[in-house]
Coordinates of C-alpha atoms and ligand atoms in Angstrom, one line a residue:
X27 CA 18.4 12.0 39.4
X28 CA 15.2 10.3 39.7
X29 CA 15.3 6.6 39.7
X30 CA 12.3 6.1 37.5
X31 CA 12.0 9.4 36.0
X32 CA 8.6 8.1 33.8
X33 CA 6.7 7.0 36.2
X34 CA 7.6 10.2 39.0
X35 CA 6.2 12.4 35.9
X36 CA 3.4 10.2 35.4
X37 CA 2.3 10.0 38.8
X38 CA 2.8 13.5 38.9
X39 CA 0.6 14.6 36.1
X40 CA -2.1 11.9 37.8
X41 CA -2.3 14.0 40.6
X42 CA -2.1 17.2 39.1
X43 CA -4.0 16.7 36.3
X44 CA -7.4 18.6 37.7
X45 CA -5.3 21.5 37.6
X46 CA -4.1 21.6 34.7
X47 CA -7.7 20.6 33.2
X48 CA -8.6 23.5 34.8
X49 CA -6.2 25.4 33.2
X50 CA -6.9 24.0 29.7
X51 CA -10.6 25.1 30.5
X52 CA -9.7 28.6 30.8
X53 CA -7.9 28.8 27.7
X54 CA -10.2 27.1 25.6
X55 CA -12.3 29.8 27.3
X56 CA -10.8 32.7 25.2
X57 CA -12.0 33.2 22.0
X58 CA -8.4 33.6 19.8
X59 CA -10.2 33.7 16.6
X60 CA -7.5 34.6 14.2
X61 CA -9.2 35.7 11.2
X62 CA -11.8 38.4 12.7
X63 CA -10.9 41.6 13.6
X64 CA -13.0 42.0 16.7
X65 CA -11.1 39.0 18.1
X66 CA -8.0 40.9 18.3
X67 CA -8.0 41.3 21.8
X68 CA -8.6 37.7 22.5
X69 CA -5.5 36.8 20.8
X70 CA -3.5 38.9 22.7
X71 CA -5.2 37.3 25.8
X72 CA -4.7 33.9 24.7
X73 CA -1.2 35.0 23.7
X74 CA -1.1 36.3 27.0
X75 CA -2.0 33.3 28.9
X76 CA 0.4 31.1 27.1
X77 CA 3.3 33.2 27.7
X78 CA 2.8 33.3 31.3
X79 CA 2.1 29.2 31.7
X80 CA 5.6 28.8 29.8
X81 CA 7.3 31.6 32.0
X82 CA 5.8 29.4 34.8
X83 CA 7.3 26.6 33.7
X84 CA 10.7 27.8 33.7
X85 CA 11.3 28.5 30.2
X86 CA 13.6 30.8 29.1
X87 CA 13.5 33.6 26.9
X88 CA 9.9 33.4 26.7
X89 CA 8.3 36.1 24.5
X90 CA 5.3 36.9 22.6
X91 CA 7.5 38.5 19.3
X92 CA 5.1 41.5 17.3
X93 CA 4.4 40.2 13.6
X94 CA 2.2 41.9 10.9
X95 CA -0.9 40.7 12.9
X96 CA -0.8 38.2 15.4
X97 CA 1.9 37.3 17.9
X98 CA 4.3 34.2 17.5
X99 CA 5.2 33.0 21.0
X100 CA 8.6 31.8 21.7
X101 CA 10.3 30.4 24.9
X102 CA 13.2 27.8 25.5
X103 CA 14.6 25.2 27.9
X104 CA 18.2 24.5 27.1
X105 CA 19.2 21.9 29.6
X106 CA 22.8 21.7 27.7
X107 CA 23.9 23.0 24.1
X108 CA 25.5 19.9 23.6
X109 CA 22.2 17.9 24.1
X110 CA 19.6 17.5 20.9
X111 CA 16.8 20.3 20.8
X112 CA 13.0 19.9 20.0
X113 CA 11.1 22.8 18.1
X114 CA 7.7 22.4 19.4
X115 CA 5.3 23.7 17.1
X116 CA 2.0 24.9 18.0
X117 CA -0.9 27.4 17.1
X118 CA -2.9 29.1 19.6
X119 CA -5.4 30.5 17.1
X120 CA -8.9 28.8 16.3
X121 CA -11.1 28.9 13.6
X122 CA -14.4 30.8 13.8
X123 CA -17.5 28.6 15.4
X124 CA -19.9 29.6 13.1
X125 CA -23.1 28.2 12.7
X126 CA -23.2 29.0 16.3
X127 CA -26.6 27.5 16.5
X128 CA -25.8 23.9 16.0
X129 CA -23.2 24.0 19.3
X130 CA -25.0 21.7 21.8
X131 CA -23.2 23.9 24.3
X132 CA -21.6 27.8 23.5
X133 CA -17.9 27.0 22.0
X134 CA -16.3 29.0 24.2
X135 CA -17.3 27.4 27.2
X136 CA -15.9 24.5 27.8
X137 CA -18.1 21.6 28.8
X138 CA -16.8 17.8 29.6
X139 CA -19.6 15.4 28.0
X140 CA -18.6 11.3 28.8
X141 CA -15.3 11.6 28.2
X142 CA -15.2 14.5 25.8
X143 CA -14.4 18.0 26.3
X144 CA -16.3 20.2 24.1
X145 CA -14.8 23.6 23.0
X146 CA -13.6 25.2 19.8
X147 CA -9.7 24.5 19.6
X148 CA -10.2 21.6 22.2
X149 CA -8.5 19.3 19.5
X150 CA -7.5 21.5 16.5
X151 CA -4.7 22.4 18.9
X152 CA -5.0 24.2 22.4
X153 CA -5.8 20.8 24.0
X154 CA -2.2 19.3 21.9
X155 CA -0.3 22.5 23.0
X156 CA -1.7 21.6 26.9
X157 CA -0.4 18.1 26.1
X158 CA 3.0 19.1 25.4
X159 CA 3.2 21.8 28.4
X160 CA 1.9 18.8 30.9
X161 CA 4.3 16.2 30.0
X162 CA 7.2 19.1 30.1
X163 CA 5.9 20.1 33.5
X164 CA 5.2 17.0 34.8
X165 CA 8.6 16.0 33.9
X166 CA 10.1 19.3 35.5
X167 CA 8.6 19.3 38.9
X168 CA 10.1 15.4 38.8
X169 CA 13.3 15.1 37.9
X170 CA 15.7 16.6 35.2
X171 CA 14.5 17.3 30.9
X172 CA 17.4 15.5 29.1
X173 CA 16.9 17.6 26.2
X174 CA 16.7 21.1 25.0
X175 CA 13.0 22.0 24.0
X176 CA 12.0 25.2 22.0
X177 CA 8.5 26.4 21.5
X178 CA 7.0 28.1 18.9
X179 CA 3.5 29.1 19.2
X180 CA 1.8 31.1 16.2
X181 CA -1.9 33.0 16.5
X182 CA -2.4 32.5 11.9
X183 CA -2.3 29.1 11.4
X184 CA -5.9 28.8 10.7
X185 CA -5.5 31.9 8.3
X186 CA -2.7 30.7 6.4
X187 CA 0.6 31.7 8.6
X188 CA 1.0 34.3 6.5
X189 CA 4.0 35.9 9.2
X190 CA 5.1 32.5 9.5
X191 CA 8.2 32.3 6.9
X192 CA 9.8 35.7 7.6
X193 CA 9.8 35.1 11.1
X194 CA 11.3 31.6 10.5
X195 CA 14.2 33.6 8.4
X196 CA 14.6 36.4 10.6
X197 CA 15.0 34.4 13.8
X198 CA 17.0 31.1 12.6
X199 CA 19.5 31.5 15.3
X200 CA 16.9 31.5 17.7
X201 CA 14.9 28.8 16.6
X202 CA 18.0 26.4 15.5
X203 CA 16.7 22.7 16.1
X204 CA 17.5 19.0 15.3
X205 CA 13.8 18.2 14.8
X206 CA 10.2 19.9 14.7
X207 CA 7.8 17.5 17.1
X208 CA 4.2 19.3 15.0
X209 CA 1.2 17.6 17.1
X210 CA -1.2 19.3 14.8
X211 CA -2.2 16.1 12.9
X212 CA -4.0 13.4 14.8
X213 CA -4.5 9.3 15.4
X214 CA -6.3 7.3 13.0
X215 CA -8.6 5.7 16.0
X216 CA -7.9 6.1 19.9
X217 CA -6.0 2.9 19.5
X218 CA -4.3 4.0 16.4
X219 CA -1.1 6.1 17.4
X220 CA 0.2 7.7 13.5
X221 CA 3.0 9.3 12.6
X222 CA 2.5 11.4 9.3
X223 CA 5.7 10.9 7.7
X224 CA 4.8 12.5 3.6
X225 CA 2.4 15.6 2.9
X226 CA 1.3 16.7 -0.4
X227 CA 2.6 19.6 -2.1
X228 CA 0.4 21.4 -4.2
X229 CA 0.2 23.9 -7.5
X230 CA -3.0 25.9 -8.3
X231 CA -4.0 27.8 -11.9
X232 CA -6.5 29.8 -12.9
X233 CA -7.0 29.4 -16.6
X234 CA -8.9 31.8 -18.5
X235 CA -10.5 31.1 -22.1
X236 CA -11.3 34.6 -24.3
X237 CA -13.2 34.1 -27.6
X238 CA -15.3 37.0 -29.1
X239 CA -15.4 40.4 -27.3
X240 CA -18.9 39.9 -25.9
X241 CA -21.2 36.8 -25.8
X242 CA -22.7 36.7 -29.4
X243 CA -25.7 35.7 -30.7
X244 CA -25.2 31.4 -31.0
X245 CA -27.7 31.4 -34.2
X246 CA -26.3 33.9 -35.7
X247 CA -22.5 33.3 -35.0
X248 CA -23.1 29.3 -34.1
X249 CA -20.8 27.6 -36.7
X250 CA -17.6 30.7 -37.3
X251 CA -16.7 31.2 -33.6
X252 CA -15.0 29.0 -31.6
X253 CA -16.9 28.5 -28.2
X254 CA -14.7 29.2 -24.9
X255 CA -16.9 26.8 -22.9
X256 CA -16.7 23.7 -25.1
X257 CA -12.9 24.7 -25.9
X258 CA -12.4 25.1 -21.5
X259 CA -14.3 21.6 -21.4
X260 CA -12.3 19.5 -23.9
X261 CA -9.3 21.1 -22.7
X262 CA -9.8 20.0 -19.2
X263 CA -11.0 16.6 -20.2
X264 CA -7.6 15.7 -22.2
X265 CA -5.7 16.5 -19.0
X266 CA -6.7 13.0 -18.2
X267 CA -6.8 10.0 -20.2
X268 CA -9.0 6.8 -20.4
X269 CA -7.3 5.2 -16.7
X270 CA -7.5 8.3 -14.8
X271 CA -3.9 9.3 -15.3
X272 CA -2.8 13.0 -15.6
X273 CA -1.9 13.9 -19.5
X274 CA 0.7 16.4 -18.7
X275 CA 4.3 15.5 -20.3
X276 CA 6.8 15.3 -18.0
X277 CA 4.2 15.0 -14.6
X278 CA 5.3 12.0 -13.4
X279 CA 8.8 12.6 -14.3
X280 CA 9.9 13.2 -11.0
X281 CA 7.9 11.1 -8.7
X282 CA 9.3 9.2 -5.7
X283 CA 8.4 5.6 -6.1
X284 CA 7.1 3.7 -3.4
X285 CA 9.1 0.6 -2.1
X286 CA 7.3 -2.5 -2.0
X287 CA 7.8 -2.1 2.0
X288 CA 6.2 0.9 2.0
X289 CA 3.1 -0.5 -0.3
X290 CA 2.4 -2.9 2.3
X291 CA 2.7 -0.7 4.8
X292 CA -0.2 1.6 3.6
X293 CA -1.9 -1.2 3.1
X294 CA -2.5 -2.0 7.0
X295 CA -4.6 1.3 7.4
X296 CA -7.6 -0.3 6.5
X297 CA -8.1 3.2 4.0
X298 CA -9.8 0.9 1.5
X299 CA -12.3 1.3 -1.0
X300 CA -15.1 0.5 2.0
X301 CA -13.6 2.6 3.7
X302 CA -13.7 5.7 1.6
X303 CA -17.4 4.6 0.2
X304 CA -18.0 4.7 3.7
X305 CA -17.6 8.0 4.5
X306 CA -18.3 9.9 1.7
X307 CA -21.3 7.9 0.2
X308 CA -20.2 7.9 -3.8
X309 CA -21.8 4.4 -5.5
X310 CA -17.6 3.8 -6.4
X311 CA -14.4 5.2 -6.4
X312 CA -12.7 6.9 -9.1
X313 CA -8.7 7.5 -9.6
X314 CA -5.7 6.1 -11.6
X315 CA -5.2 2.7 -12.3
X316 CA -3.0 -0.1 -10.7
X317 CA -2.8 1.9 -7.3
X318 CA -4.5 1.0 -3.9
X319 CA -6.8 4.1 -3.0
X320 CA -4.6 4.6 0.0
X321 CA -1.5 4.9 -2.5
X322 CA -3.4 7.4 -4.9
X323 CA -4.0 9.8 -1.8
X324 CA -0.5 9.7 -0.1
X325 CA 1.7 8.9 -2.7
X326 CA 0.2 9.6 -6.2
X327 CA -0.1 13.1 -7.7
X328 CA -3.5 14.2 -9.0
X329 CA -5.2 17.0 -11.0
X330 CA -8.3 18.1 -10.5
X331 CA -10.4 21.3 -11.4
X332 CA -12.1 23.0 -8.2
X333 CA -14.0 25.8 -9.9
X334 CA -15.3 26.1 -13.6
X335 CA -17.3 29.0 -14.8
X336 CA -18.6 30.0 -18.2
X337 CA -21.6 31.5 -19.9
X338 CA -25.3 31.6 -18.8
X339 CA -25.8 30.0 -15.8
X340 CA -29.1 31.1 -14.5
X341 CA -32.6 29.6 -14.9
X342 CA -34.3 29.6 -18.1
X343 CA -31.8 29.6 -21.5
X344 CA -29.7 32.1 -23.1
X345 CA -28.5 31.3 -26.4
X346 CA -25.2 32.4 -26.7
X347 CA -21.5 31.7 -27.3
X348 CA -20.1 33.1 -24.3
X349 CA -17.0 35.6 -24.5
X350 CA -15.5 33.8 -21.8
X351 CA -14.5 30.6 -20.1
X352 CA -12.5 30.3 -16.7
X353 CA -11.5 27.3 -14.2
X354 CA -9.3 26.7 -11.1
X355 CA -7.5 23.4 -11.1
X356 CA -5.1 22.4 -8.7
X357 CA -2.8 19.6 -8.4
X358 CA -1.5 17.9 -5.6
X359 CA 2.2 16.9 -5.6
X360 CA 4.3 13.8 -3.9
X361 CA 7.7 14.1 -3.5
X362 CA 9.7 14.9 -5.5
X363 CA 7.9 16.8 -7.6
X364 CA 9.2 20.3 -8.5
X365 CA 6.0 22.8 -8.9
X366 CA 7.9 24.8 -11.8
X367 CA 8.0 21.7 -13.8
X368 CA 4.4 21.6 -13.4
X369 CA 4.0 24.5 -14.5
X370 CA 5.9 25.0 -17.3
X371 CA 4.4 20.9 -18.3
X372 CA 0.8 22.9 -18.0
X373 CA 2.0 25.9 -20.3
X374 CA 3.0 23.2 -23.1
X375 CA 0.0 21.6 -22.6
X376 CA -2.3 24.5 -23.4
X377 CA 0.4 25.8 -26.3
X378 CA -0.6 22.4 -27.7
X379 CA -4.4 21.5 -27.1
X380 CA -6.0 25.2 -27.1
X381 CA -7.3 25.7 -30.6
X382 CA -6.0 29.3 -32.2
X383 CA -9.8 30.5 -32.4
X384 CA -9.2 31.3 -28.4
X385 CA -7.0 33.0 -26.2
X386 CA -6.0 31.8 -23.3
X387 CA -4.5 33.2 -19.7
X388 CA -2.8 30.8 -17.1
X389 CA -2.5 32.2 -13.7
X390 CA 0.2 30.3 -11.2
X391 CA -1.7 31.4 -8.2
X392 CA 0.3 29.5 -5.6
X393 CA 3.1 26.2 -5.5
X394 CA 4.4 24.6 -2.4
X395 CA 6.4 20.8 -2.8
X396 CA 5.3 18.0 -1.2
X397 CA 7.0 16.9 2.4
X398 CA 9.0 13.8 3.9
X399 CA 9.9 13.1 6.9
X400 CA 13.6 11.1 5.8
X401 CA 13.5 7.4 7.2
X402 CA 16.5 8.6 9.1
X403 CA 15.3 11.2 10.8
X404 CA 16.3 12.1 14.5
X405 CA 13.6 11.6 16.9
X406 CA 11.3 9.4 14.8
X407 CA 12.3 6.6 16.4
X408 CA 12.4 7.6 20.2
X409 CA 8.8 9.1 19.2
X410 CA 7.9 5.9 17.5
X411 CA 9.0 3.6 20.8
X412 CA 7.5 6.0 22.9
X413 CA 3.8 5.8 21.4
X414 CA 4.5 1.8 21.4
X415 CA 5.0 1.8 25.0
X416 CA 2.1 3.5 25.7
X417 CA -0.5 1.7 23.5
X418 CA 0.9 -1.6 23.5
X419 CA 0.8 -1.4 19.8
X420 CA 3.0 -0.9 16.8
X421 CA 2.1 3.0 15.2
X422 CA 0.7 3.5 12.3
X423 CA 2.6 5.2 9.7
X424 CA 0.8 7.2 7.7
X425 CA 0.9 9.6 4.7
X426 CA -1.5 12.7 4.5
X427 CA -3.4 13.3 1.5
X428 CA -3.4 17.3 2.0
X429 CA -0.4 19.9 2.8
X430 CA 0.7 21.4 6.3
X431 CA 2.5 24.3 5.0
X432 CA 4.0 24.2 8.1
X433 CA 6.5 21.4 8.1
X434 CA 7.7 22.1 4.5
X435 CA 8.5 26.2 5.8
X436 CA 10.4 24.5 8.4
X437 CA 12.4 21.6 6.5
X438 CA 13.1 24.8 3.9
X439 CA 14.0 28.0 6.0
X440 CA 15.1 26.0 9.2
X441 CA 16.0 22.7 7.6
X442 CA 15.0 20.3 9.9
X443 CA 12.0 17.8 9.9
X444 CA 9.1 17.2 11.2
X445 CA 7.5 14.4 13.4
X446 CA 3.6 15.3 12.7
X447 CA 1.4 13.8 15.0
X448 CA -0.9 14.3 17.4
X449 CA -3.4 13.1 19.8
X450 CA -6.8 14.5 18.3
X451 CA -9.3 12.0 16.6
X452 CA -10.9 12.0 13.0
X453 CA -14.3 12.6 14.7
X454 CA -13.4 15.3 16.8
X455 CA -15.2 17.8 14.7
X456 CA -12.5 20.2 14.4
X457 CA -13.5 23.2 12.2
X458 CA -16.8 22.5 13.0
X459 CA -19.9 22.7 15.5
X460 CA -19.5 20.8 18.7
X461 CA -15.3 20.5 18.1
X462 CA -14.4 18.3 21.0
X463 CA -11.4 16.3 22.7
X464 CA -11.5 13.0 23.7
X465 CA -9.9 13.0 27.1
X466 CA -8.2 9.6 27.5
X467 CA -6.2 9.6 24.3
X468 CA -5.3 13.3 25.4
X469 CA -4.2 11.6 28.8
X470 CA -2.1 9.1 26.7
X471 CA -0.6 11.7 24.4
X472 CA 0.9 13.4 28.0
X473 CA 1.8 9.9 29.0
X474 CA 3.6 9.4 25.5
X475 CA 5.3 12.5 25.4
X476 CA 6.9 12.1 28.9
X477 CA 8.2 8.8 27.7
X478 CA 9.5 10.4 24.3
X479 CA 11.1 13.7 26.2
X480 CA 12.9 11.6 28.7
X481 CA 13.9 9.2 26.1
X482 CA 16.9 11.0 25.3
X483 CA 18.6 10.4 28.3
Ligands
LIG15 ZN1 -4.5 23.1 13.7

């Protein structure tokens, strides 16, 4: 065995790394667009590519498995049986670079700028995927991986995974695991290493409002028939009440307090009220009560309509009562919130509040729960130490306002958790124009993920 096994990787991957740059150029060069048709044979390339990089790696097993539309790559290491295996998870796909005019330089050819590299699915996640297969290469041209890896590489994250699940329950031999190491999240700042340890879940209605058969005259029938859009409007408003908080009996039933701990925590990301005027330019914040804005995002539930639709809408007037009313609200959920039980609390809610000169419609269209990583996780903590000794700093701990469908499929069908990380920046542009990767915090994700794979020796 190697007597420093970190540092022969590390010098290793120094003096290979303009191969494997080169490497990450050409598949950043293939446009795997996932959700257009004519990119079909792109993802087979890029399927391609990645197959034969992990084959030349060693793994075993290494396959690019058929699904309803784009291939899911496997391959394994087992070093032992007995030893502790990592799931790797990963997505090859990108999303479409469209408005192709406001690239600085064509998406698909990569282009280093200072000490970005510009490309789509440079950060959001070939360039994490190339992090992983450098510190596992650099490791096993060194010396010996002390643990089992898995990979599992899927071509639909950015439309969904919709082949995702069934090929987690048809192959859960195959992919059995003691942890999911998910590097499609990102740091906070370059010298900001996070961990996302909670995820929202989320349930989303459509709610439709009938009155009269057709829009009616609103002189003539103003006064008898009861309005779908005024009715839609006071409906929605009394789903909140005077501090913000969701109406809905029952909503915050289930969910998981946070520990004073925890509170505190949070409170170190500097996600404060400057912080979001900052960014998104609104004279103030709104949100419940009695809860930093950090603590609404992560680890309060919220209810909000996206989409409301009723009547005339075009210039000029119309005076009508309009037949028909209709919004989509969605809520996001903390653990451990059970989406039925939203539900069925949004069903009594309309039973009560809608007026009987209405009917109404409400559509479930869609209900994931919320995701946490347990404190006790396995692997949190080697990961944890291994970001520390590569920053110098403590990580940050983070909860993420939106979902990755991802984890929660694997902590259901596969049962293990997820360490979501990832060494991609908030600036990096990902999903749109000029999506780039900031090279030296990619160089210390290889250098932290050496340190975290050897860690279980
Ligand atoms: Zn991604």
């Amino acid at each position: 065995m190697t007597k420093d096994p970190v540092n022969a990787a590390k010098t290793y991957y120094q003096s290979h790394y303009d191969n494997l740059y080169q490497e990450l150029l050409e598949l950043l060069g293939i446009p795997s667009v996932s959700t257009s048709e004519e990119h079909k044979e792109y993802i087979q390339k890029a399927a391609h590519f990645l197959v034969n990089k992990l084959t030349e790696l060693g793994l075993q097993n290494v396959k690019a498995y058929p699904t309803p539309r784009h291939p899911i790559i496997f391959g394994e290491y087992i070093v032992n049986p007995q030893k502790p295996t990592i799931l790797i998870y990963g997505h090859y796909d990108v999303q479409p670079p469209d408005p192709l005019d406001q690239w600085e330089t064509a998406p698909f050819e990569p282009q280093m700028r200072g000490d970005y590299l510009y490309a789509r699915g440079s950060s959001d996640m070939k360039g994490q995927i190339w992090a992983t297969i450098s510190a596992l290469q650099a490791i096993l041209q060194t010396s010996e991986l002390p643990v089992n890896i898995k990979y599992l590489i899927e071509g639909e994250e950015e439309i969904g995974s919709p082949s995702l699940d069934a090929f987690l329950e048809d192959h859960k031999a195959l992919l059995k695991c003691d942890l999911v190491l998910n590097p499609d999240a990102g740091m906070l700042a370059p010298d900001k290493p996070t961990i996302i340890y909670a995820l929202r879940g989320m349930v989303y209605f459509e709610l439709r409002i009938f009155g009269p058969d057709a829009d009616l005259h609103s002189g003539v029938f103003g006064g008898v028939i009861g309005n779908p859009a005024n009715i839609i409007s006071k409906v929605i408003a009394g789903m909140h009440d005077d501090q913000s908080r969701v109406t809905l009996h029952g909503f915050f039933d289930d969910v998981r307090p946070i520990s004073e701990e925890e509170s505190e925590q949070l409170s170190k990301l500097g996600m404060d009220e400057e912080f979001f005027k900052g960014i998104t330019h609104v004279p103030a914040l709104g949100g419940e009560e009695n809860y930093s804005p950090v603590e609404r995002i992560g680890a309060r539930p919220t209810l909000d309509v996206n989409g409301i639709y009723a009547g005339y809408i075009e210039k000029g007037t119309k005076t009508i009562i309009p037949a028909y009313a209709m919004a989509k609200i969605s809520t996001r959920l903390v653990p451990d919130q059970d989406p039925e039980k939203i539900h069925e609390s949004m069903r009594a809610y309309l039973s009560e509040t809608v007026p009987e000169t209405v009917r109404w419609e409400l559509d479930f269209l869609s209900g994931a729960p919320a995701y946490i990583t347990e404190e006790q996780a396995p692997g949190v903590d080697k990961f944890m130490d291994a970001l520390e000794a590569t920053w110098g700093v403590k990580p940050l701990k983070k909860r993420e306002g939106g979902s990755i469908p991802v984890a929660t499929s694997m902590k259901n069908i596969l049962g293990v958790d997820s360490i979501i990380t990832g060494f991609g920046l908030p600036d990096d542009q990902i999903h749109s124009p000029n999506e780039r990767l900031h090279l030296p915090t990619h160089k210390k994700g290889v250098e932290a993920l050496i340190r975290f794979f050897l860690s279980y020796e």
